[in-house]
Each structure stands twice: as C-alpha cells, then as structure tokens.
C-alpha cells in the first residue's frame, strides 16, 4: 500500500501551530468587534428576535432569528416562567390564532376541545398549570376594557426610575393586533381609523416624550423582559386565495400602508412590534390556510414560541436551566464568568509563587473551560439552530474519510514484523495504532452527527449507537488486557485513569452550570473502568484460570444488569448522593445511558481474555512443535479470506436485522443484545489480513488520541446551546444552509476547536502525571529530574526572614499552607480534590435539566 503521509519537519509543525494561533486570535477579535461594523443586536438579541428571522426548512418547523436560538416552549417551561401570571391577547382573529397556539402548548388536546366549543367573535380565558391566557375580542382596539388595562399599566410605570424597573412586579404580558377589520369594514377610512386606533393605544401606555427604550425595554434577571406590551403587525393576506367577498375589501396597498405606519412608530418611538411575524409569511404561500387570511397552526405555534422566548429566556438562564437552547433576549449570567476568571487567577498565582510544571497545564485546561463559558454563555458568539440535511452529513463524513485515507501509513516497524511473521500474527490484534484509529474515525462520525443534527435520521442513529458501543468495547478490552498482563491493581493506576477521564468533565459543570452526567461519555467510561477493575481485582490470584475468570465476567454481567434494572436500587444510590453530596442526577438519564450498552464491556473483556489465551496456546505449540503445526501457519492463505468473509457476513446480517426496527424505541430495546455483532465483526475484519493490520490512518489516530476532549468540548466551543445549536462568528450572512452559508464559520471554527481539544488533551495528561507523583516517587527520582518536571517543596527556595526581608515570612507561610493543601502522598491529594468538589457542590446552585 502506498504511503501518502510524509513525516513533517519540525518547522512545518511550528508553522501549522502558529497558523492556527493566528486564526484563533483573528476569529476572536473579529467576533468581538462584530457589533461595530455589522450593527448587530448585542448583548441580548431582543431586537433580532422581535424584528427578523428566516425559515431553515420548508415545513415551518425551524425558525431562525438572526444570531440566536429559539427554544420550543412546552407546558413545564411555560409554567415555570409564568407561574401565577397571565398573558393577555387583544385584537382580531390573527391574534386569536396566537392565543390558541399558546394554549395548545399548555395542554394540546384540552385546548383543542375548548377551541371547538368557543364562539367565533368572543373573548375567552384559559388557565392551566397556574398560567392564565386571556383573549379579548377587540378587532379595532377601541374597547373600554383595553383602555382601562393600558391606563392601569401606564400609571404603574409612571414615575418609576429605569434603575428600579426590574424590581417591579412582572404584571401582565400583552400582545395587541388589529388592522384586518379596518381594511375590510371601513372602506376608504380604513387607514385613517387604523392610525387613530394605534396612536391612541400607544399613547395610553407610553406617554408623549417618554423614552421607551430606556424605560421599558430592560431585562430583569427575575422576570425577563420588562416591557410586556407587544404589537403584532397587520397580517398581509395571500390576495390570490381570498374569497370574492374578502377580495373586494382587502385590496393590495392598504395593509401595506398600515404596516408602514407601525414601522414609523417602531423606528422613531421604539414601539415594540413583532416584525418577525411578518417575515414568517413573506413569500411563503404554504404558510397560509385555504382562506388566504390566516396562517397554518404550525406557523402560529412558531409565533407563540417567539413570544415565549421574548418573555421567558432570561428567567430560564438565570435559574441555571440547561440545555440553554433559548439564547434570544437573554441577560448573560455573570456567575459562570466570575467562576472561570477566579479559577484562572488562582492558577496564575500558583504559577508565580510555586510550581510551574503544574500551573501551566492547569491554566490550559481552565482557559479552555473559560473559553467554553464565554462562547456558550455570553452573546459574544452567535448561536444558530441546526437543520438536518442528509446530503450535508454524507459530504462532511465523506471528506473526513478521504482525509483519513490520504494519511494512511505503516504502523510501527515492530508491529509490521510481527504481522509479516505468521508465527506472531495475533500479537498486533487491536494494537494501539488500531484502537486510536478506530476511536478517531468514530469520533469523526459522531462530530458530524452532532453538527448536522442527524439524530433525526433513524439509520444514522442506529449506526452511532454502535459506535458508542464500540468505544465501550475498547474500554473493556483495553483495561482487561492491561490488568491481565501487567497485574497492576495499584491505587496509582486507578487514580491516573479516573483523573485522565474526568478532569475536564468535572470542571465544566461548575463553570457552565451543567451536570457531570451531562458529558456522558466520561461517566460511562469511568463506571465501566471501575467495573473491570473490580472484576479482575477480586481474587486476582486465580485469574490465570480462564474458566474462573470467564465465570467472574458472566456473573458480573448479570449483577450489573440487575443493579440498573431493579426498581429502587439506583434510586437509593442517588438519594444518598443527593443527601450527602448535593448531587442531583437524573435516574432516568443514567438508567438509559448505561442500560443501552450494559453488556458490550463484558464482551470486550471476554475478547481480551480469549485473545490472551490464544497467544499463550500458540506460544506453547511453537515451543513444543515445529511452526508448521501452527494452525495460522498451515492455513495462512485461506484464513484471511475466511475471516473477512465471516466478518462481512455478520455485518450484513446485523444491518438486515437493525433495518427491521421502525423507530428508536424498538431499536433501543434490542441494541444491548445485538450491538456486539458489528463491533466484533469490524475488529475481525480489520485484522483479517496482514496488510489491513499493518497500516493505520495518521489523521484518525491523532483524532482518536484526543477524542475524549473533542467529545466534551464540542458541547460548547463548536456546537452551542449545550449541543442544541451551532456556534457562529456572526461575521457572515446567508440562507442558513451549510453550503450556502455556514461553511465559512465551519472553516474558521473547526481548526480552533480541534486545536484547543489537542492542547487540553496534552495538558490533561501532564496534570494527571503530576498529580499521581507522590513523595516517595519524587524522593527516588532525586535530583536527576529537572525542576520543571517535578513538584518541589514549596519552601525549598525561601530566603531567610529578616526585618529587611519580610518576604521570607510570607514564603514560609505559603509553603506550609501549600503542604497542607497539597500533601505529598497520592491518597491525600485525591481526598483534597474530592473535598474541593464537595464544597463546590454545597456552595453553588444545582443545575436544572430540561426534560
């Protein structure tokens, strides 16, 4: 096989590294300066939500405001936001549509029943979940009740200083809309009467000379948007679909003039008008019902979501709710940035006072976490919604695999010699290069899967479930091989693995107001590592008996499965954690995540045991007999073909079986029992021929070695809204498609994301290595190690304390404090780290996960 990847000289690597540095800094600076030259709505995106947007699909399911994400509100969200409050809808039938759309979000079937019984031109009240929605039929906005309501609101706000507005009660949110009845029933006076109605309405709530933008457009952390009176533009009908009666009254030009008057009020007086409603129907014939006047229920539901996002997003963000996929009209939460900056300053202090070797890698990890907070919890970067396209998924995946193929190279010479020697053919089965490559191309698929929102496609979902199972298979296989062959069950080994897996995933929840279990791969890998450790550690003196070891693995599989599926056991553990450590994890989420792959780790363990036994058996044959008696030697021509055919047959058979499941729920039921088939088939096929086993992709191997960091950091610095959307620089405009718009942000941000992940991966390894060095190891190393590669005593370089040099006292104090907070033995250090997390749990508000 030709070698496509040439070794890079150090100068080229430095050039590539500096190029990505420059790209990252340039992107960062351009993004910060974006509002100056693009006139963007920063920092809250309220104006963007109010005034603009575009459809990303043709089914009217995905409305994209400029630069921010629209959360689809459901009953629980609305009840939490508007508890004991009401929303008042006043106007004509177009406002009535939004009212019923909002009611359906509280209780769909019940609201439909009420709508069927309601009279056409009447007022209604609908209360569910302690939230009251009211509709007042007032097509001319001239009712006495409306004037009284508006005058009451005006009196409440009159004389209130802007600085104290957010301390006032939230009151009643209002959506007003009129115009169609003016145009249909008032003839040539329609425009004049409309202007009078609107002007009188505006005057009732906003007195002449008052500055709306300063007095009423504030955002409160407790109550969201302080202005609660919004005006809907006049619905522009689809003239060609109007009935003859409506067509004679609703002529082109009149309604456009009405909206022009609203534009002037909005522009010059800051009257909040929901221009996004108008954009939803502009040029969209399918957005209308058959009448040509009213929009479809789907479009009305999107309008209701715009209203709820305007009113509730800030309250959800301040409450620590995640995933934070409603980023329009949000007041950034300062706590997360404060935590990130404080952590960075602590590391800077450590860097200046004591240990450089630990502080620089630690600073790298914390800076990455701080960047995640800045990118995903502030308005500095835009956040846009995903729109799935199978073509985008296939193209991005195909380009990634092409790059992986072009970087194929031979594995290490030792592995090649082993494979070229038939007697040692199985030695390189699932070698380090192979497993890293496997992790790498799987990570590519998973990244593209998340970026394109491909979970909507059932066949892709099934494939990704197999990839996650493959990761866990490799976890079981790799740790079993290590423990079985090295017999190293030390606390140092356990601590090293768990720190390497969890360092980033334990830091991010405190900075991002999420939960550890949210970054689910680290918890999965950690739990199964401990399971493997416990199985092999218990009565390890008999592990050489393969029957005994196999029995331990099988019994453990039954016990672990029973633990997850027995009602009450997992609940009891989580109750204990909640009581003692203030850990609020979802039992359902844990049971779902861990139950999907409850057996694949044990398959990996059995594979490692079988592989080790085969190696021992072949070694025994070679010692006793001639190599000609080795079965692999005798069948060296037919064996690769037989293995490849066998693996291919399994893959095809699995695909046929998996194709029969019509939905995710049915597939998930069977996945734990059939996922091992494609995993083992790939492992066999990858090693079925010496050529296949002797080469690996350098690009995939590199990605595989930082796959843990790319999986975790993608949540916030490549994706956005806790994976629900995509991060964007906001420097470009387009139609929202990948190839028509988003490819430019993809090209800018993907190298930065991969570079940060790589740096964090290296830093995490350094931090892990430094933490697990205890006093005895340092003593044994003596002075052979440089100061940069060990942890020196904190007071080893303190000068003598004298009246003229009081710094010696401070150095001595800090040295003693350092030895207390960072003891010389590993057990003490782990206890300190756990203690810090325990204190953080009790001093921070627990995150609330949306269902």
PDB file of C-alpha atoms in Angstrom, residues 319-448:
ATOM      1  CA  UNK A 319     -32.329  29.861  37.053  1.00  0.00           C
ATOM      2  CA  UNK A 320     -29.492  27.634  35.826  1.00  0.00           C
ATOM      3  CA  UNK A 321     -31.643  25.659  33.411  1.00  0.00           C
ATOM      4  CA  UNK A 322     -29.862  23.639  30.755  1.00  0.00           C
ATOM      5  CA  UNK A 323     -29.611  22.802  27.897  1.00  0.00           C
ATOM      6  CA  UNK A 324     -29.669  26.548  27.321  1.00  0.00           C
ATOM      7  CA  UNK A 325     -31.091  26.418  23.812  1.00  0.00           C
ATOM      8  CA  UNK A 326     -33.085  29.635  24.080  1.00  0.00           C
ATOM      9  CA  UNK A 327     -30.423  32.307  23.594  1.00  0.00           C
ATOM     10  CA  UNK A 328     -32.549  35.157  22.229  1.00  0.00           C
ATOM     11  CA  UNK A 329     -33.284  38.027  24.600  1.00  0.00           C
ATOM     12  CA  UNK A 330     -31.095  36.610  27.392  1.00  0.00           C
ATOM     13  CA  UNK A 331     -29.258  38.514  30.071  1.00  0.00           C
ATOM     14  CA  UNK A 332     -25.872  36.766  30.419  1.00  0.00           C
ATOM     15  CA  UNK A 333     -25.327  35.029  33.733  1.00  0.00           C
ATOM     16  CA  UNK A 334     -22.327  36.642  35.377  1.00  0.00           C
ATOM     17  CA  UNK A 335     -21.661  33.842  37.881  1.00  0.00           C
ATOM     18  CA  UNK A 336     -20.115  31.479  35.356  1.00  0.00           C
ATOM     19  CA  UNK A 337     -17.684  34.091  34.051  1.00  0.00           C
ATOM     20  CA  UNK A 338     -16.770  35.033  37.612  1.00  0.00           C
ATOM     21  CA  UNK A 339     -16.002  31.413  38.449  1.00  0.00           C
ATOM     22  CA  UNK A 340     -13.898  30.999  35.323  1.00  0.00           C
ATOM     23  CA  UNK A 341     -11.910  34.196  35.917  1.00  0.00           C
ATOM     24  CA  UNK A 342     -11.365  33.310  39.577  1.00  0.00           C
ATOM     25  CA  UNK A 343     -10.056  29.865  38.676  1.00  0.00           C
ATOM     26  CA  UNK A 344      -7.649  31.369  36.140  1.00  0.00           C
ATOM     27  CA  UNK A 345      -6.335  33.869  38.678  1.00  0.00           C
ATOM     28  CA  UNK A 346      -5.754  31.075  41.192  1.00  0.00           C
ATOM     29  CA  UNK A 347      -3.622  29.213  38.667  1.00  0.00           C
ATOM     30  CA  UNK A 348      -1.757  32.408  37.751  1.00  0.00           C
ATOM     31  CA  UNK A 349      -0.991  32.878  41.443  1.00  0.00           C
ATOM     32  CA  UNK A 350       0.284  29.320  41.697  1.00  0.00           C
ATOM     33  CA  UNK A 351       2.383  29.916  38.595  1.00  0.00           C
ATOM     34  CA  UNK A 352       4.027  32.980  40.122  1.00  0.00           C
ATOM     35  CA  UNK A 353       4.594  31.504  43.561  1.00  0.00           C
ATOM     36  CA  UNK A 354       5.409  27.825  43.317  1.00  0.00           C
ATOM     37  CA  UNK A 355       5.062  25.081  40.753  1.00  0.00           C
ATOM     38  CA  UNK A 356       5.385  25.985  37.084  1.00  0.00           C
ATOM     39  CA  UNK A 357       5.101  22.415  35.842  1.00  0.00           C
ATOM     40  CA  UNK A 358       1.591  22.015  37.232  1.00  0.00           C
ATOM     41  CA  UNK A 359       0.271  25.550  36.763  1.00  0.00           C
ATOM     42  CA  UNK A 360       0.831  25.880  33.011  1.00  0.00           C
ATOM     43  CA  UNK A 361      -1.078  22.708  32.057  1.00  0.00           C
ATOM     44  CA  UNK A 362      -3.708  23.550  34.664  1.00  0.00           C
ATOM     45  CA  UNK A 363      -4.028  27.028  33.209  1.00  0.00           C
ATOM     46  CA  UNK A 364      -4.514  25.489  29.748  1.00  0.00           C
ATOM     47  CA  UNK A 365      -7.434  23.354  30.954  1.00  0.00           C
ATOM     48  CA  UNK A 366      -9.053  26.247  32.831  1.00  0.00           C
ATOM     49  CA  UNK A 367      -8.601  28.643  29.924  1.00  0.00           C
ATOM     50  CA  UNK A 368     -10.367  26.131  27.675  1.00  0.00           C
ATOM     51  CA  UNK A 369     -13.213  25.928  30.210  1.00  0.00           C
ATOM     52  CA  UNK A 370     -13.321  29.718  30.378  1.00  0.00           C
ATOM     53  CA  UNK A 371     -13.455  29.901  26.589  1.00  0.00           C
ATOM     54  CA  UNK A 372     -16.360  27.446  26.653  1.00  0.00           C
ATOM     55  CA  UNK A 373     -18.180  29.703  29.113  1.00  0.00           C
ATOM     56  CA  UNK A 374     -17.530  32.795  27.028  1.00  0.00           C
ATOM     57  CA  UNK A 375     -18.577  31.092  23.791  1.00  0.00           C
ATOM     58  CA  UNK A 376     -21.719  29.359  25.037  1.00  0.00           C
ATOM     59  CA  UNK A 377     -22.895  31.510  27.937  1.00  0.00           C
ATOM     60  CA  UNK A 378     -22.363  35.040  26.625  1.00  0.00           C
ATOM     61  CA  UNK A 379     -23.591  36.821  23.482  1.00  0.00           C
ATOM     62  CA  UNK A 380     -20.044  37.251  22.175  1.00  0.00           C
ATOM     63  CA  UNK A 381     -20.552  34.430  19.654  1.00  0.00           C
ATOM     64  CA  UNK A 382     -23.745  33.873  17.723  1.00  0.00           C
ATOM     65  CA  UNK A 383     -25.664  30.656  18.270  1.00  0.00           C
ATOM     66  CA  UNK A 384     -27.693  29.268  15.399  1.00  0.00           C
ATOM     67  CA  UNK A 385     -30.035  26.337  15.072  1.00  0.00           C
ATOM     68  CA  UNK A 386     -29.250  23.082  13.352  1.00  0.00           C
ATOM     69  CA  UNK A 387     -31.052  22.000  10.220  1.00  0.00           C
ATOM     70  CA  UNK A 388     -30.568  18.390   9.233  1.00  0.00           C
ATOM     71  CA  UNK A 389     -29.635  17.538   5.677  1.00  0.00           C
ATOM     72  CA  UNK A 390     -28.624  14.019   4.746  1.00  0.00           C
ATOM     73  CA  UNK A 391     -26.532  15.455   1.919  1.00  0.00           C
ATOM     74  CA  UNK A 392     -24.547  17.601   4.368  1.00  0.00           C
ATOM     75  CA  UNK A 393     -23.952  14.604   6.628  1.00  0.00           C
ATOM     76  CA  UNK A 394     -22.744  12.383   3.804  1.00  0.00           C
ATOM     77  CA  UNK A 395     -20.484  15.046   2.272  1.00  0.00           C
ATOM     78  CA  UNK A 396     -18.811  16.029   5.560  1.00  0.00           C
ATOM     79  CA  UNK A 397     -18.344  12.405   6.559  1.00  0.00           C
ATOM     80  CA  UNK A 398     -17.027  11.532   3.097  1.00  0.00           C
ATOM     81  CA  UNK A 399     -14.492  14.378   3.138  1.00  0.00           C
ATOM     82  CA  UNK A 400     -13.326  13.287   6.591  1.00  0.00           C
ATOM     83  CA  UNK A 401     -12.833   9.680   5.487  1.00  0.00           C
ATOM     84  CA  UNK A 402     -10.994  10.851   2.370  1.00  0.00           C
ATOM     85  CA  UNK A 403      -8.593  12.793   4.565  1.00  0.00           C
ATOM     86  CA  UNK A 404      -8.167   9.740   6.746  1.00  0.00           C
ATOM     87  CA  UNK A 405      -7.390   7.557   3.715  1.00  0.00           C
ATOM     88  CA  UNK A 406      -4.845  10.031   2.358  1.00  0.00           C
ATOM     89  CA  UNK A 407      -2.946   9.897   5.650  1.00  0.00           C
ATOM     90  CA  UNK A 408      -2.527   6.123   5.709  1.00  0.00           C
ATOM     91  CA  UNK A 409       0.898   4.980   6.812  1.00  0.00           C
ATOM     92  CA  UNK A 410       2.535   1.779   8.047  1.00  0.00           C
ATOM     93  CA  UNK A 411       2.280   1.030  11.727  1.00  0.00           C
ATOM     94  CA  UNK A 412       5.410   0.765  13.833  1.00  0.00           C
ATOM     95  CA  UNK A 413       8.099  -1.499  12.429  1.00  0.00           C
ATOM     96  CA  UNK A 414       7.719  -3.904  15.319  1.00  0.00           C
ATOM     97  CA  UNK A 415       4.055  -4.407  14.522  1.00  0.00           C
ATOM     98  CA  UNK A 416       4.835  -4.922  10.858  1.00  0.00           C
ATOM     99  CA  UNK A 417       7.442  -7.531  11.618  1.00  0.00           C
ATOM    100  CA  UNK A 418       5.026  -9.346  13.887  1.00  0.00           C
ATOM    101  CA  UNK A 419       2.412  -9.453  11.201  1.00  0.00           C
ATOM    102  CA  UNK A 420       4.812 -10.395   8.476  1.00  0.00           C
ATOM    103  CA  UNK A 421       5.830 -13.292  10.671  1.00  0.00           C
ATOM    104  CA  UNK A 422       2.981 -15.819  10.651  1.00  0.00           C
ATOM    105  CA  UNK A 423       4.078 -17.136  13.999  1.00  0.00           C
ATOM    106  CA  UNK A 424       3.297 -13.838  15.669  1.00  0.00           C
ATOM    107  CA  UNK A 425       0.238 -12.871  13.638  1.00  0.00           C
ATOM    108  CA  UNK A 426      -2.115 -12.195  16.523  1.00  0.00           C
ATOM    109  CA  UNK A 427       0.287 -10.094  18.573  1.00  0.00           C
ATOM    110  CA  UNK A 428      -0.877  -6.849  16.945  1.00  0.00           C
ATOM    111  CA  UNK A 429      -4.608  -7.605  17.154  1.00  0.00           C
ATOM    112  CA  UNK A 430      -6.205  -4.285  18.179  1.00  0.00           C
ATOM    113  CA  UNK A 431      -2.838  -2.622  18.646  1.00  0.00           C
ATOM    114  CA  UNK A 432      -2.562   0.943  19.996  1.00  0.00           C
ATOM    115  CA  UNK A 433      -2.453   2.380  16.483  1.00  0.00           C
ATOM    116  CA  UNK A 434      -5.546   0.413  15.510  1.00  0.00           C
ATOM    117  CA  UNK A 435      -7.594   1.340  18.567  1.00  0.00           C
ATOM    118  CA  UNK A 436      -6.670   5.018  18.304  1.00  0.00           C
ATOM    119  CA  UNK A 437      -7.565   4.987  14.620  1.00  0.00           C
ATOM    120  CA  UNK A 438     -10.853   3.258  15.424  1.00  0.00           C
ATOM    121  CA  UNK A 439     -11.659   5.903  18.032  1.00  0.00           C
ATOM    122  CA  UNK A 440     -10.660   8.611  15.579  1.00  0.00           C
ATOM    123  CA  UNK A 441     -12.922   7.725  12.675  1.00  0.00           C
ATOM    124  CA  UNK A 442     -15.772   7.001  15.081  1.00  0.00           C
ATOM    125  CA  UNK A 443     -15.239  10.433  16.617  1.00  0.00           C
ATOM    126  CA  UNK A 444     -15.388  11.986  13.153  1.00  0.00           C
ATOM    127  CA  UNK A 445     -18.781  10.399  12.513  1.00  0.00           C
ATOM    128  CA  UNK A 446     -20.089  11.405  15.944  1.00  0.00           C
ATOM    129  CA  UNK A 447     -18.926  15.011  15.491  1.00  0.00           C
ATOM    130  CA  UNK A 448     -20.601  15.289  12.096  1.00  0.00           C
TER     131      UNK A 448
END
